[in-house]
């Protein structure tokens, strides 16, 4: 045992604490993370600084830094290395690299070329992962009303009932009797974290409760009606409600969601979750019927392939809502590809699981980047205002910073991931004359921007190598961007609508820079 400083956090924030510690280069990977009934202890390389502790505390409520004794990690042995002695060398590249872990169960997909060696694969996984007691191979696609998949035991005890832990929640389940995907764990948390205090939520296809129970664990005042047609799923759901102590907050209901809504839950929901991507469109009318007359939010999932799957699903859901429910989609708040899925029966290509959310306003996104862009925008506004009002500041600015450098630097920072293209070779002199070819911004079609062109004459002494610089210089300054730039930068992130609208409507700093550059060019 080795004593080390550590982060003490509630179990709900365990995974987040580990990721943040790793991001700050504080995580001690030689030591094992420990936990007790209520807390997770994340070992650190050293005590976090005041700045680091403040950053951690902003993200994690109730965080403490304490000292504790930790056991060392055992050396990680890969399953493929264990199987290497028994598999022909040419088959090692086909060894499954993707394994789903549900409690003590490992689930793999065996490629056809490894079919006769599947027991070897199973035993290697069993030895490499100490907590695994059963290894299952997929023996078919997810199918039927209950969304079940056939499995084959290829190693271990064969016990298929297990206890799975996810974001501080406990789920009793049997993957051969109920549908459950550990790959959707972050989607469960992302949706649950959007629910607000006092809301009423209907989970139309609840399964064993990963959306419903996590939502109830996060919030103090919420009501979740968890519906499923599978009797086994509802039995496990009831067991999980008790195990997670959310009785009264989550109401389990056995039955078809359409009938349950029609008979018991008309007009009660602020939010409806529809995680049945293969058939969710059949239940849209019922979901709209479940929403309050004033409207609400629907989290809709569907498999979609081909080009522009998101646009196809958006058009489809709007049409279904109007034709079958007699209501209207006021706004599609966000749409994203959740993950790639296996091909549907008869489909020649992989399908994408599209998540669509609508009917009200949501604020989502990456907090850190939002803060950075807000600070940059504020700096632009403040600095240009100061330069306009203070002749001394303007003089100091023009003496030390070239306007094109100022604009390019700040606009590049504000966009973050803008593609940059260089023209002809950059020329320079000891007096830092403008380059022969100013760097230009190249934008994707989805980015809408205004470009302002300014002329400059070189103030540096000219020589033969720099004669080209007698011609006017031009620089493109981006005045503002729309929310579409976010889809171009990262299609899994949705930015706050209010923030991007503010940037579009104002564009004040761009106008000020324009005036400054005009003043500066006249002084050359």
C-alpha positions as a printed Julia matrix, in Angstrom:
524×3 Matrix{Float64}:
   0.0     0.0     0.0
   1.23    3.48   -0.9
  -0.06    6.68    0.72
  -0.91    9.46   -1.71
  -3.1    12.57   -1.97
  -6.45   11.92   -3.62
  -9.76   13.44   -4.69
 -12.7    12.38   -2.53
 -15.92   12.74   -4.53
 -19.43   11.37   -4.47
 -19.89    8.22   -6.55
 -22.01   10.14   -9.04
 -18.93   12.2   -10.0
 -16.34    9.4    -9.91
 -15.84    9.09  -13.66
 -15.76   12.85  -14.12
 -13.15   13.25  -11.37
 -10.88   10.67  -13.02
 -11.15   12.42  -16.41
 -10.46   15.87  -14.94
  -7.48   14.6   -12.93
  -6.05   13.01  -16.08
  -6.64   16.23  -18.04
  -4.67   18.21  -15.42
  -1.89   15.57  -15.42
  -2.6    14.84  -11.75
  -3.89   11.26  -12.04
  -1.59    8.62  -10.51
  -2.01    5.71  -12.9
   0.22    3.41  -10.83
  -2.37    3.28   -8.05
  -5.86    1.8    -8.04
  -8.92    4.01   -7.71
 -10.83    3.03   -4.55
 -14.38    3.47   -3.35
 -16.67    2.86   -0.39
 -20.45    3.02   -0.02
 -20.7     6.73   -0.8
 -17.42    8.04   -2.2
 -14.77    7.42   -4.87
 -11.11    8.13   -4.09
  -8.97    9.14   -7.1
  -5.19    8.9    -6.44
  -3.05   11.89   -7.46
   0.63   12.36   -8.25
   0.77   15.42   -6.01
  -1.4    17.87   -4.1
  -3.3    20.06   -6.6
  -2.39   23.73   -6.65
  -4.94   26.36   -5.6
  -5.71   27.06   -9.26
  -6.14   23.36  -10.05
  -8.31   22.8    -6.98
 -10.5    25.76   -7.95
 -10.9    24.34  -11.46
 -11.84   20.92  -10.08
 -14.29   22.39   -7.56
 -16.08   24.32  -10.3
 -16.84   21.05  -12.1
 -17.44   18.72   -9.13
 -19.69   19.6    -6.2
 -18.46   18.68   -2.72
 -14.92   17.73   -3.79
 -12.3    17.19   -1.07
  -8.53   16.6    -1.22
  -7.43   14.04    1.38
  -4.62   11.5     1.88
  -5.21    7.77    1.73
  -3.34    4.46    1.25
  -3.79    2.87   -2.18
  -2.8    -0.54   -3.59
  -0.63   -0.55   -6.7
  -2.1    -1.55  -10.04
  -1.19   -4.88  -11.51
   0.54   -4.85  -14.87
  -2.07   -4.86  -17.63
  -1.96   -7.95  -19.83
  -3.85   -7.7   -23.11
  -6.16  -10.52  -24.15
  -4.66  -10.58  -27.65
  -1.21  -11.22  -26.15
  -2.54  -14.16  -24.14
  -4.19  -15.59  -27.25
  -1.1   -15.13  -29.41
   0.38  -18.48  -28.34
  -2.71  -20.41  -29.47
  -3.82  -18.5   -32.56
  -2.21  -18.71  -36.0
  -0.18  -15.5   -36.56
  -2.25  -14.42  -39.56
  -5.42  -14.37  -37.41
  -4.11  -12.09  -34.64
  -5.19   -8.99  -36.59
  -8.78  -10.29  -36.47
  -8.85  -10.57  -32.66
 -11.86   -8.55  -31.35
 -10.72   -5.11  -30.27
 -14.15   -4.04  -29.02
 -15.53   -5.63  -25.86
 -18.69   -4.6   -24.01
 -18.57   -5.07  -20.24
 -21.85   -5.41  -18.35
 -21.08   -6.17  -14.72
 -19.05   -9.4   -14.65
 -20.0   -10.25  -18.26
 -17.87   -9.55  -21.35
 -19.65   -9.5   -24.72
 -17.73   -9.82  -27.99
 -18.47  -10.24  -31.67
 -16.48  -13.12  -33.17
 -15.46  -12.55  -36.81
 -16.1   -15.52  -39.17
 -12.38  -16.31  -39.52
 -12.09  -16.81  -35.75
 -15.23  -18.95  -35.36
 -13.28  -22.18  -34.73
 -11.07  -20.36  -32.2
 -13.88  -18.63  -30.26
 -13.13  -20.59  -27.07
  -9.51  -19.41  -27.26
 -10.73  -15.82  -27.58
 -13.09  -16.28  -24.62
 -10.43  -17.78  -22.34
  -7.97  -15.0   -23.22
 -10.55  -12.35  -22.29
 -11.34  -14.23  -19.07
  -7.68  -14.26  -18.02
  -6.97  -10.65  -19.04
  -9.95   -9.16  -17.16
 -10.08  -10.37  -13.57
 -13.62   -9.15  -12.86
 -15.07  -11.05  -15.83
 -16.69  -14.4   -14.96
 -18.66  -15.02  -18.17
 -17.76  -14.31  -21.8
 -20.63  -14.18  -24.31
 -20.36  -14.11  -28.09
 -23.06  -12.36  -30.11
 -25.07  -14.96  -32.01
 -27.57  -12.73  -33.75
 -28.96   -9.23  -34.18
 -31.18   -7.31  -31.76
 -34.7    -8.26  -32.77
 -38.31   -8.7   -31.66
 -40.67   -6.58  -29.6
 -38.44   -6.94  -26.55
 -35.23   -6.03  -28.48
 -33.35   -9.15  -27.39
 -30.18  -10.64  -28.83
 -29.08  -14.29  -28.82
 -25.73  -15.06  -27.16
 -23.43  -18.05  -26.89
 -21.31  -18.72  -23.8
 -17.7   -19.18  -24.97
 -15.9   -19.04  -21.61
 -16.47  -18.82  -17.88
 -19.28  -19.86  -15.58
 -22.12  -19.09  -17.97
 -23.96  -17.02  -15.35
 -25.78  -14.23  -17.17
 -27.5   -12.31  -14.37
 -25.23   -9.53  -13.18
 -24.99   -6.15  -11.43
 -23.82   -3.26  -13.6
 -22.69    0.12  -12.24
 -22.96    3.34  -14.22
 -22.58    6.95  -13.0
 -23.19    5.94   -9.39
 -26.29    3.86  -10.19
 -26.76    0.1    -9.75
 -28.55   -1.99  -12.37
 -29.51   -5.64  -11.88
 -30.07   -7.24  -15.28
 -29.63  -10.24  -17.54
 -28.58   -9.26  -21.1
 -30.16  -12.45  -22.47
 -33.58  -11.39  -21.13
 -33.55   -7.58  -21.42
 -32.02   -4.95  -23.7
 -29.1    -2.98  -22.29
 -26.18   -1.21  -23.98
 -23.21    0.02  -21.93
 -22.13    2.04  -24.97
 -24.98    4.48  -24.28
 -23.78    5.34  -20.76
 -22.74    8.89  -21.69
 -25.97    9.39  -23.62
 -27.89    8.35  -20.49
 -25.99   10.93  -18.45
 -26.22   13.66  -21.09
 -30.0    13.41  -21.32
 -30.51   13.02  -17.56
 -28.4    16.13  -16.89
 -30.74   18.23  -19.07
 -33.82   17.51  -16.98
 -34.73   20.35  -14.61
 -36.11   20.3   -11.08
 -39.89   19.9   -10.95
 -40.24   18.32  -14.39
 -42.37   15.31  -15.2
 -40.64   12.85  -17.52
 -42.01    9.88  -19.45
 -39.48    7.24  -20.5
 -41.49    5.32  -23.11
 -39.01    2.45  -23.52
 -37.33    2.36  -20.12
 -35.81   -1.13  -20.06
 -34.08   -1.66  -16.7
 -34.08    2.11  -16.1
 -30.75    3.69  -17.21
 -32.4     6.98  -18.24
 -35.11    7.03  -15.56
 -33.08    6.05  -12.5
 -30.1     8.3   -13.28
 -32.47   11.25  -13.77
 -34.09   10.56  -10.38
 -30.68   10.21   -8.71
 -29.45   13.55  -10.03
 -32.55   15.61   -9.17
 -34.36   16.03   -5.86
 -37.76   16.99   -7.26
 -38.68   15.04  -10.38
 -41.29   12.48  -11.43
 -40.38    9.83  -14.0
 -42.9     7.38  -15.46
 -40.83    4.43  -16.74
 -42.73    2.27  -19.23
 -41.68   -0.99  -20.86
 -43.52   -3.82  -22.61
 -41.06   -6.53  -21.47
 -42.17   -8.12  -18.16
 -38.59   -9.16  -17.34
 -37.35   -5.61  -17.9
 -40.02   -4.19  -15.57
 -39.12   -6.75  -12.87
 -35.49   -5.65  -13.01
 -36.63   -2.01  -13.16
 -38.58   -2.4    -9.92
 -35.57   -4.07   -8.31
 -33.27   -1.28   -9.5
 -35.6     1.45   -8.23
 -35.32   -0.05   -4.75
 -31.55   -0.62   -5.05
 -31.0     3.03   -5.99
 -33.48    4.39   -3.42
 -35.6     6.37   -5.89
 -38.98    4.96   -4.85
 -41.72    7.51   -5.4
 -39.65    9.41   -7.95
 -39.64    6.65  -10.58
 -42.95    4.88  -11.31
 -42.54    1.55  -13.18
 -45.34    0.67  -15.62
 -45.71   -2.55  -17.62
 -47.4    -2.17  -20.99
 -47.28   -0.75  -24.49
 -46.37    2.94  -24.25
 -49.18    3.99  -26.6
 -51.87    2.36  -24.48
 -50.35    3.55  -21.19
 -50.24    7.16  -22.38
 -53.78    7.04  -23.79
 -55.2     5.58  -20.57
 -53.14    7.24  -17.83
 -50.63    9.86  -18.94
 -52.25   12.31  -21.36
 -50.88   15.84  -21.14
 -48.71   15.31  -18.05
 -45.14   15.35  -19.39
 -42.61   18.15  -19.72
 -40.21   15.75  -21.43
 -40.5    12.4   -23.26
 -37.6    10.02  -23.94
 -38.0     7.76  -26.99
 -34.97    5.46  -27.1
 -36.35    2.91  -29.58
 -34.48    3.88  -32.75
 -35.88    1.13  -34.96
 -39.57    1.93  -34.25
 -39.74    5.3   -32.45
 -41.59    6.91  -35.39
 -44.6     4.65  -34.63
 -44.93    6.25  -31.17
 -44.53    9.94  -32.05
 -48.27   10.61  -31.85
 -48.39    9.07  -28.38
 -45.37   11.1   -27.28
 -47.05   14.33  -28.43
 -50.22   13.27  -26.63
 -48.19   12.77  -23.44
 -46.76   16.31  -23.56
 -48.51   19.12  -21.75
 -50.78   21.35  -23.87
 -48.2    24.13  -23.57
 -45.56   21.9   -25.17
 -42.41   20.18  -24.03
 -39.29   18.35  -25.15
 -38.99   15.04  -26.95
 -35.72   13.1   -27.07
 -36.15   11.11  -30.26
 -33.79    8.42  -31.62
 -33.79    6.73  -35.01
 -31.49    4.67  -37.22
 -30.64    6.54  -40.41
 -28.22    5.84  -43.25
 -27.08    7.46  -46.48
 -26.12   11.08  -47.0
 -27.27   13.79  -44.56
 -28.98   11.39  -42.12
 -29.69   14.18  -39.63
 -31.58   16.29  -42.18
 -33.59   13.27  -43.25
 -34.65   12.48  -39.69
 -35.47   16.12  -38.94
 -37.74   16.33  -42.0
 -39.36   13.0   -41.14
 -40.12   13.87  -37.51
 -41.61   17.26  -38.44
 -43.9    15.62  -40.98
 -45.01   12.86  -38.58
 -45.76   15.34  -35.78
 -47.96   17.46  -38.03
 -49.75   14.6   -39.81
 -50.26   12.12  -36.96
 -50.35   14.29  -33.84
 -51.81   17.55  -35.13
 -49.04   19.5   -33.43
 -46.05   21.42  -34.73
 -42.32   21.23  -34.07
 -41.55   24.77  -33.0
 -37.8    24.2   -33.06
 -35.27   21.4   -33.39
 -32.99   22.3   -30.54
 -30.19   19.88  -31.34
 -29.5    16.87  -33.47
 -26.42   14.68  -33.42
 -25.06   11.28  -34.38
 -25.05    9.24  -31.19
 -23.0     6.33  -32.52
 -22.54    3.99  -35.44
 -24.71    0.88  -35.26
 -24.61   -2.5   -36.97
 -26.37   -2.74  -40.35
 -30.08   -3.35  -40.23
 -31.42   -6.52  -41.87
 -31.02   -6.19  -45.63
 -29.04   -2.94  -45.34
 -25.75   -2.79  -47.26
 -24.12   -0.15  -45.07
 -23.79    0.81  -41.39
 -26.62    2.86  -39.96
 -26.17    5.89  -37.72
 -28.11    6.28  -34.5
 -29.44    9.83  -34.7
 -30.56   11.65  -31.58
 -33.04   14.49  -32.09
 -34.37   16.82  -29.42
 -37.15   19.4   -29.82
 -40.17   21.45  -28.74
 -38.43   23.82  -26.33
 -35.15   25.51  -25.56
 -32.08   23.73  -24.2
 -28.64   24.99  -23.3
 -25.89   22.5   -24.03
 -22.26   22.46  -25.12
 -18.74   22.43  -23.91
 -18.5    24.81  -20.96
 -14.77   25.46  -21.27
 -14.96   26.5   -24.92
 -18.04   28.63  -24.26
 -16.15   30.49  -21.54
 -13.11   30.98  -23.8
 -15.21   32.42  -26.62
 -17.06   34.69  -24.2
 -13.75   36.01  -22.82
 -12.34   36.55  -26.32
 -15.48   38.43  -27.36
 -15.27   40.57  -24.23
 -11.58   41.27  -24.81
 -12.26   42.34  -28.39
 -15.02   44.71  -27.32
 -13.02   46.15  -24.39
  -9.72   46.59  -26.23
 -11.21   48.23  -29.33
 -13.32   50.54  -27.18
 -10.22   51.55  -25.21
  -8.24   52.25  -28.39
 -11.04   54.37  -29.81
 -11.29   56.57  -26.73
  -7.62   56.9   -25.79
  -5.21   58.56  -28.27
  -2.25   57.45  -26.12
  -3.39   53.83  -26.17
  -3.97   54.0   -29.93
  -0.48   55.39  -30.44
   1.08   52.65  -28.32
  -0.97   50.02  -30.15
   0.04   51.18  -33.63
   3.68   51.42  -32.57
   3.89   47.83  -31.33
   1.27   45.74  -33.11
   0.47   45.56  -36.79
  -3.31   45.7   -37.29
  -3.36   42.65  -39.54
  -1.51   40.69  -36.85
  -4.01   41.8   -34.23
  -7.02   40.84  -36.33
  -5.65   37.51  -37.51
  -4.56   36.47  -34.02
  -7.86   37.26  -32.33
 -10.11   35.9   -35.06
  -8.1    32.69  -35.23
  -8.36   32.29  -31.46
 -12.09   33.01  -31.49
 -12.77   30.41  -34.17
 -10.42   27.9   -32.64
 -10.37   25.28  -35.35
 -10.47   27.4   -38.53
  -8.5    25.91  -41.43
  -5.57   28.09  -42.51
  -4.09   28.16  -45.99
  -0.8    29.76  -46.92
  -0.4    31.36  -50.33
   3.0    32.16  -51.81
   6.08   31.95  -49.51
   6.0    34.46  -46.69
   8.55   37.25  -46.98
   9.75   39.24  -44.01
  12.32   41.88  -43.06
  14.04   42.81  -39.85
  11.49   45.57  -39.33
   8.62   43.05  -39.47
   7.01   44.22  -42.69
   3.69   42.6   -43.68
   4.11   39.25  -45.46
   3.97   38.99  -49.23
   0.83   36.91  -49.04
  -1.39   37.38  -46.03
  -2.71   34.2   -44.45
  -6.31   33.73  -45.54
  -9.11   31.9   -43.84
 -10.69   29.02  -45.76
 -14.18   28.22  -44.56
 -16.44   25.22  -44.98
 -19.8    25.8   -46.74
 -21.61   25.52  -43.4
 -19.77   28.53  -42.0
 -21.32   31.93  -42.58
 -18.95   34.86  -42.07
 -18.4    38.42  -43.22
 -14.93   39.31  -44.49
 -13.56   42.83  -44.29
 -10.67   43.73  -46.59
  -8.2    46.42  -45.65
  -5.28   47.86  -47.66
  -1.83   48.38  -46.2
   1.38   49.85  -47.5
   4.68   48.66  -46.11
   6.38   51.07  -43.73
   9.64   49.1   -43.92
  12.59   50.09  -46.14
  12.36   48.19  -49.42
  15.17   46.15  -50.9
  15.39   43.89  -53.95
  14.19   40.74  -52.12
  11.21   42.6   -50.7
  10.25   44.7   -53.73
   7.12   42.61  -54.06
   5.87   44.24  -50.88
   5.24   47.57  -52.62
   1.82   46.3   -53.64
  -1.14   46.79  -51.28
  -1.65   44.16  -48.63
  -5.0    42.67  -47.79
  -6.19   40.88  -44.72
  -9.46   39.11  -44.03
 -10.99   39.68  -40.62
 -13.9    37.58  -39.55
 -16.53   39.78  -37.97
 -18.77   37.15  -36.5
 -19.92   33.59  -36.95
 -23.22   31.75  -36.75
 -24.07   28.69  -34.72
 -23.44   26.62  -37.88
 -19.69   26.93  -37.31
 -20.16   24.6   -34.36
 -21.48   21.83  -36.59
 -18.4    22.28  -38.76
 -15.96   22.21  -35.84
 -17.48   19.25  -34.04
 -20.81   17.73  -35.02
 -21.28   16.22  -31.57
 -21.4    19.59  -29.81
 -24.36   21.96  -29.71
 -23.79   25.55  -28.59
 -26.15   27.79  -26.65
 -28.55   29.43  -29.06
 -28.6    32.68  -27.12
 -24.81   33.04  -27.22
 -24.48   32.59  -30.99
 -27.49   34.82  -31.66
 -25.83   37.55  -29.59
 -22.66   37.31  -31.67
 -24.65   37.54  -34.89
 -26.84   40.45  -33.85
 -24.1    42.65  -32.46
 -20.82   42.28  -34.34
 -19.82   45.52  -32.57
 -16.14   44.67  -32.21
 -15.8    44.0   -35.95
 -17.08   47.49  -36.8
 -14.68   49.03  -34.29
 -11.72   47.13  -35.7
 -12.73   48.31  -39.17
 -12.59   51.95  -38.03
  -9.26   51.38  -36.27
  -7.72   49.81  -39.33
  -8.92   52.66  -41.51
  -7.26   55.1   -39.13
  -4.07   53.06  -39.06
  -3.84   52.71  -42.86
  -4.19   56.47  -43.26
  -1.16   56.93  -40.99
   1.14   54.73  -43.09
